Short mmCIF file of C-alpha atoms and ligand atoms in Angstrom, two decimals:
data_model
loop_
_atom_site.label_atom_id
_atom_site.label_comp_id
_atom_site.label_asym_id
_atom_site.label_seq_id
_atom_site.Cartn_x
_atom_site.Cartn_y
_atom_site.Cartn_z
CA MET A 18 -73.17 28.84 8.07
CA GLY A 19 -77.40 28.97 8.14
CA ALA A 20 -79.64 29.51 5.48
CA ARG A 21 -78.71 29.77 2.40
CA GLY A 22 -78.34 29.14 -1.13
CA LEU A 23 -76.26 27.46 -3.60
CA PHE A 24 -72.41 28.01 -4.51
CA ILE A 25 -70.70 26.27 -6.87
CA SER A 26 -67.74 26.83 -8.80
CA PHE A 27 -65.90 26.85 -11.54
CA GLU A 28 -62.75 25.09 -12.54
CA GLY A 29 -60.12 24.72 -15.19
CA ILE A 30 -56.89 25.28 -16.35
CA ASP A 31 -56.44 28.76 -18.78
CA GLY A 32 -58.70 28.54 -21.93
CA SER A 33 -60.68 25.47 -20.55
CA GLY A 34 -63.77 27.17 -21.81
CA LYS A 35 -64.86 26.88 -17.36
CA SER A 36 -65.96 30.96 -18.63
CA THR A 37 -68.36 30.42 -20.88
CA GLN A 38 -69.47 27.41 -18.61
CA ALA A 39 -69.95 29.43 -15.36
CA ARG A 40 -72.04 32.04 -17.93
CA LEU A 41 -73.91 29.27 -19.83
CA LEU A 42 -75.12 27.67 -16.41
CA ALA A 43 -76.40 31.16 -15.05
CA GLU A 44 -78.67 32.42 -17.58
CA HIS A 45 -79.54 29.08 -17.46
CA LEU A 46 -80.35 29.09 -13.62
CA ALA A 47 -81.80 32.73 -14.77
CA ALA A 48 -84.29 31.74 -17.30
CA ALA A 49 -86.01 28.89 -15.02
CA GLY A 50 -86.74 32.37 -12.40
CA ARG A 51 -83.78 31.29 -9.74
CA ASP A 52 -82.37 34.26 -8.03
CA VAL A 53 -78.83 33.46 -9.46
CA VAL A 54 -74.61 36.05 -8.80
CA ALA A 55 -72.72 35.07 -11.60
CA THR A 56 -69.31 36.49 -10.82
CA ARG A 57 -65.58 34.86 -10.79
CA GLU A 58 -62.02 35.28 -8.59
CA PRO A 59 -60.03 37.01 -8.89
CA GLY A 60 -62.05 39.53 -7.84
CA GLY A 61 -65.98 39.67 -7.69
CA ALA A 62 -66.21 43.01 -5.14
CA PRO A 63 -64.69 46.31 -5.89
CA GLY A 64 -61.57 45.65 -4.07
CA ALA A 65 -60.92 42.63 -4.85
CA GLU A 66 -60.88 43.29 -8.57
CA ALA A 67 -58.05 46.33 -7.94
CA ILE A 68 -56.37 43.42 -6.29
CA ARG A 69 -57.24 40.94 -9.50
CA ARG A 70 -55.14 43.91 -11.28
CA LEU A 71 -51.76 43.27 -9.39
CA LEU A 72 -51.87 39.33 -10.08
CA VAL A 73 -53.22 38.89 -13.00
CA GLU A 74 -51.19 41.81 -15.03
CA GLY A 75 -47.46 42.38 -15.66
CA ASP A 76 -43.70 40.08 -14.77
CA PRO A 77 -43.79 36.79 -14.23
CA ALA A 78 -41.76 37.27 -11.29
CA ARG A 79 -43.71 40.55 -9.57
CA TRP A 80 -44.27 38.63 -7.22
CA SER A 81 -42.81 36.49 -4.38
CA ALA A 82 -44.85 32.75 -3.98
CA GLU A 83 -45.24 34.06 -0.23
CA THR A 84 -46.79 37.30 -1.64
CA GLU A 85 -49.50 36.25 -4.35
CA ILE A 86 -51.22 33.48 -1.86
CA LEU A 87 -51.90 36.42 0.70
CA LEU A 88 -53.31 38.75 -2.70
CA PHE A 89 -55.35 35.64 -4.03
CA ASN A 90 -56.19 35.78 -0.22
CA ALA A 91 -57.23 39.39 0.56
CA ALA A 92 -59.74 38.94 -3.20
CA ARG A 93 -60.70 36.40 -2.26
CA ARG A 94 -62.26 37.35 1.27
CA ASP A 95 -63.56 40.73 0.27
CA HIS A 96 -65.17 38.75 -2.37
CA LEU A 97 -66.75 36.67 0.44
CA GLU A 98 -67.54 39.15 2.55
CA ARG A 99 -69.52 41.37 -0.52
CA THR A 100 -70.68 39.05 -2.38
CA ILE A 101 -70.82 35.02 -2.14
CA GLN A 102 -71.96 35.02 1.60
CA PRO A 103 -74.95 37.99 1.66
CA ALA A 104 -76.12 35.71 -2.34
CA LEU A 105 -76.12 32.96 -0.30
CA ASP A 106 -77.43 33.80 3.39
CA ARG A 107 -80.23 35.40 1.42
CA GLY A 108 -80.73 31.46 -0.21
CA ALA A 109 -79.56 32.56 -3.77
CA VAL A 110 -77.32 30.17 -6.68
CA VAL A 111 -74.03 31.90 -6.12
CA VAL A 112 -71.51 30.93 -9.76
CA SER A 113 -67.93 31.76 -9.26
CA ASP A 114 -65.60 31.62 -12.72
CA ARG A 115 -63.20 30.04 -9.46
CA PHE A 116 -62.78 30.14 -5.71
CA ALA A 117 -59.15 28.09 -3.95
CA ASP A 118 -59.61 25.17 -5.78
CA SER A 119 -57.24 28.10 -8.67
CA THR A 120 -54.91 28.84 -5.42
CA ARG A 121 -55.02 25.28 -4.06
CA VAL A 122 -53.42 24.00 -8.11
CA TYR A 123 -52.13 27.12 -9.05
CA GLN A 124 -50.01 28.51 -5.97
CA GLY A 125 -49.45 24.70 -5.54
CA VAL A 126 -48.39 24.16 -8.69
CA ALA A 127 -45.41 26.11 -9.07
CA ARG A 128 -44.06 24.99 -5.39
CA ALA A 129 -45.27 22.41 -4.17
CA SER A 130 -43.93 23.00 -0.64
CA LEU A 131 -46.04 25.79 -0.40
CA ARG A 132 -49.33 24.24 0.09
CA PRO A 133 -49.40 23.93 4.09
CA LEU A 134 -49.67 26.95 4.08
CA VAL A 135 -52.62 27.95 1.00
CA ASP A 136 -54.10 25.55 3.18
CA ARG A 137 -53.34 27.26 6.79
CA LEU A 138 -54.20 30.51 5.40
CA HIS A 139 -57.59 28.75 3.61
CA ASP A 140 -58.68 27.16 6.67
CA LEU A 141 -57.93 30.72 8.92
CA VAL A 142 -59.33 33.09 6.77
CA ILE A 143 -62.35 31.73 4.60
CA GLY A 144 -62.83 28.38 5.66
CA VAL A 145 -66.03 28.39 2.63
CA GLU A 146 -65.83 25.72 -0.01
CA PRO A 147 -68.36 25.78 -2.77
CA ASP A 148 -71.13 22.99 -2.85
CA LEU A 149 -70.24 21.78 -5.63
CA THR A 150 -67.16 22.16 -7.72
CA PHE A 151 -67.06 21.62 -11.54
CA VAL A 152 -63.25 21.20 -13.35
CA ILE A 153 -63.62 22.05 -17.36
CA ASP A 154 -61.18 19.84 -17.79
CA MET A 155 -59.20 19.68 -21.68
CA ASP A 156 -55.88 19.52 -23.52
CA ALA A 157 -53.35 21.79 -22.14
CA ARG A 158 -51.54 22.82 -25.80
CA ALA A 159 -55.55 23.25 -27.10
CA ALA A 160 -56.28 25.25 -24.19
CA LEU A 161 -52.81 26.89 -23.74
CA GLU A 162 -53.34 28.50 -28.12
CA ARG A 163 -57.16 29.64 -27.67
CA GLY A 164 -55.79 31.39 -23.94
CA LEU A 165 -53.21 33.53 -25.49
CA ALA A 166 -54.90 33.92 -28.74
CA ARG A 167 -57.50 36.16 -26.84
CA ARG A 168 -55.01 38.37 -26.67
CA SER A 169 -56.68 39.51 -23.13
CA GLY A 170 -53.60 41.77 -21.02
CA GLU A 171 -54.00 39.57 -18.58
CA ASP A 172 -51.69 36.52 -18.88
CA ARG A 173 -49.84 36.52 -16.27
CA PHE A 174 -49.37 33.13 -15.51
CA GLU A 175 -50.85 32.07 -18.84
CA GLU A 176 -46.98 33.61 -19.87
CA LEU A 177 -45.83 30.59 -17.62
CA GLY A 178 -46.25 27.93 -20.93
CA LEU A 179 -47.44 24.54 -21.74
CA GLY A 180 -45.51 21.98 -19.58
CA PHE A 181 -46.99 24.49 -16.97
CA GLN A 182 -50.44 23.55 -18.11
CA GLU A 183 -49.90 20.79 -17.93
CA ALA A 184 -48.86 19.99 -14.24
CA LEU A 185 -52.64 22.19 -13.73
CA ARG A 186 -54.40 20.41 -15.66
CA ALA A 187 -52.70 17.13 -13.68
CA GLY A 188 -53.81 19.17 -10.08
CA PHE A 189 -57.24 20.12 -10.68
CA LEU A 190 -57.27 15.52 -11.48
CA ALA A 191 -55.99 15.79 -7.99
CA LEU A 192 -57.90 17.59 -6.37
CA ALA A 193 -61.41 15.67 -7.72
CA ARG A 194 -59.53 12.97 -5.89
CA GLU A 195 -59.40 15.06 -3.04
CA TYR A 196 -62.88 16.02 -2.51
CA PRO A 197 -64.63 13.84 -4.97
CA THR A 198 -68.38 14.34 -3.44
CA ARG A 199 -67.77 18.28 -4.03
CA VAL A 200 -65.82 17.96 -6.84
CA GLN A 201 -66.92 16.72 -11.00
CA ILE A 202 -64.47 16.10 -13.67
CA ILE A 203 -66.44 18.35 -16.96
CA ASP A 204 -65.18 16.20 -20.09
CA GLY A 205 -65.06 19.90 -22.21
CA ALA A 206 -63.65 18.81 -25.97
CA ARG A 207 -67.14 18.23 -26.40
CA ALA A 208 -69.23 21.34 -27.72
CA PRO A 209 -69.61 23.83 -25.77
CA GLU A 210 -74.01 24.05 -25.01
CA VAL A 211 -73.83 19.52 -25.34
CA ILE A 212 -71.44 21.13 -21.83
CA ALA A 213 -73.55 22.64 -20.53
CA GLN A 214 -76.59 20.02 -21.67
CA ASP A 215 -74.17 17.60 -18.83
CA VAL A 216 -73.42 20.63 -16.15
CA ALA A 217 -77.27 21.36 -16.07
CA ALA A 218 -78.29 18.57 -15.47
CA ARG A 219 -76.05 17.51 -12.72
CA VAL A 220 -76.40 20.90 -10.31
CA LYS A 221 -80.71 19.89 -11.05
CA ALA A 222 -79.75 17.31 -8.04
CA HIS A 223 -78.47 19.85 -5.20
CA LEU A 224 -80.71 22.42 -5.82
CA PRO A 225 -82.59 23.40 -3.25
P1 LIG B 1 -58.61 33.16 -15.67
O1 LIG B 1 -58.07 33.29 -16.31
O2 LIG B 1 -60.03 32.87 -15.14
O3 LIG B 1 -59.56 35.03 -15.11
O4 LIG B 1 -57.92 33.62 -13.92
C1 LIG B 1 -57.04 34.88 -13.48
C2 LIG B 1 -55.47 33.81 -13.86
O5 LIG B 1 -54.94 33.66 -12.74
C3 LIG B 1 -55.51 32.60 -14.15
O6 LIG B 1 -54.45 32.51 -14.39
C4 LIG B 1 -55.56 31.34 -13.38
C5 LIG B 1 -54.34 32.57 -11.46
N1 LIG B 1 -55.16 32.44 -10.20
C6 LIG B 1 -54.51 31.87 -9.94
O7 LIG B 1 -53.02 31.35 -9.89
N2 LIG B 1 -54.57 31.46 -8.56
C7 LIG B 1 -56.66 31.50 -7.49
O8 LIG B 1 -56.21 31.74 -6.40
C8 LIG B 1 -57.66 32.15 -8.51
C9 LIG B 1 -58.48 32.49 -8.23
C10 LIG B 1 -56.93 32.13 -9.97
#
């Protein structure tokens, strides 16, 4: 990637508050006069949003694990081509609610033996990592209750239950050990405004 802006992703289990934090950071940067693109995965471009509906709605057993990984990568490639890369090329700050770490953790937790497939596919068709990733860490039970209470109609993964959410939480914490310079763990058990200030302070040092 040549001259570029800053790519920030937010990760965490369903109901962790990461979407709120992604929005608050984007608002904070925009208020400071920055060119900001707030986006999300799966989705973030018209084609990728169409793929999102195939992924997050319906029967949890709708796709094989392999097909699901391909769909997430198809959506991500479209998102990267149409939204993320053009924004970075013009020097914008991109704030994405989820990116490739979600595939590493969600699809890797579902079947650990699939992690090599996830990694190889990522290298082949994506090949980009955020500059900075915030994992909003949260008790799995509290997060699950919050997520399901939303009744968004997008509960395909949340319906996999508490054990799955706990494994996901452990997966995100492990990711911070795997990528210590990029991935930062944020204590999500605080008031949203306090978390937002913590995040904004950490971002400040990385702004172009
Ligand atoms: P969201 O609730 O943050 O909008 O994400 C939608 C669901 O998709 C969520 O349960 C996590 C799941 N997901 C994956 O399993 N793999 C991925 O690569 C991404 C981006 C999301």
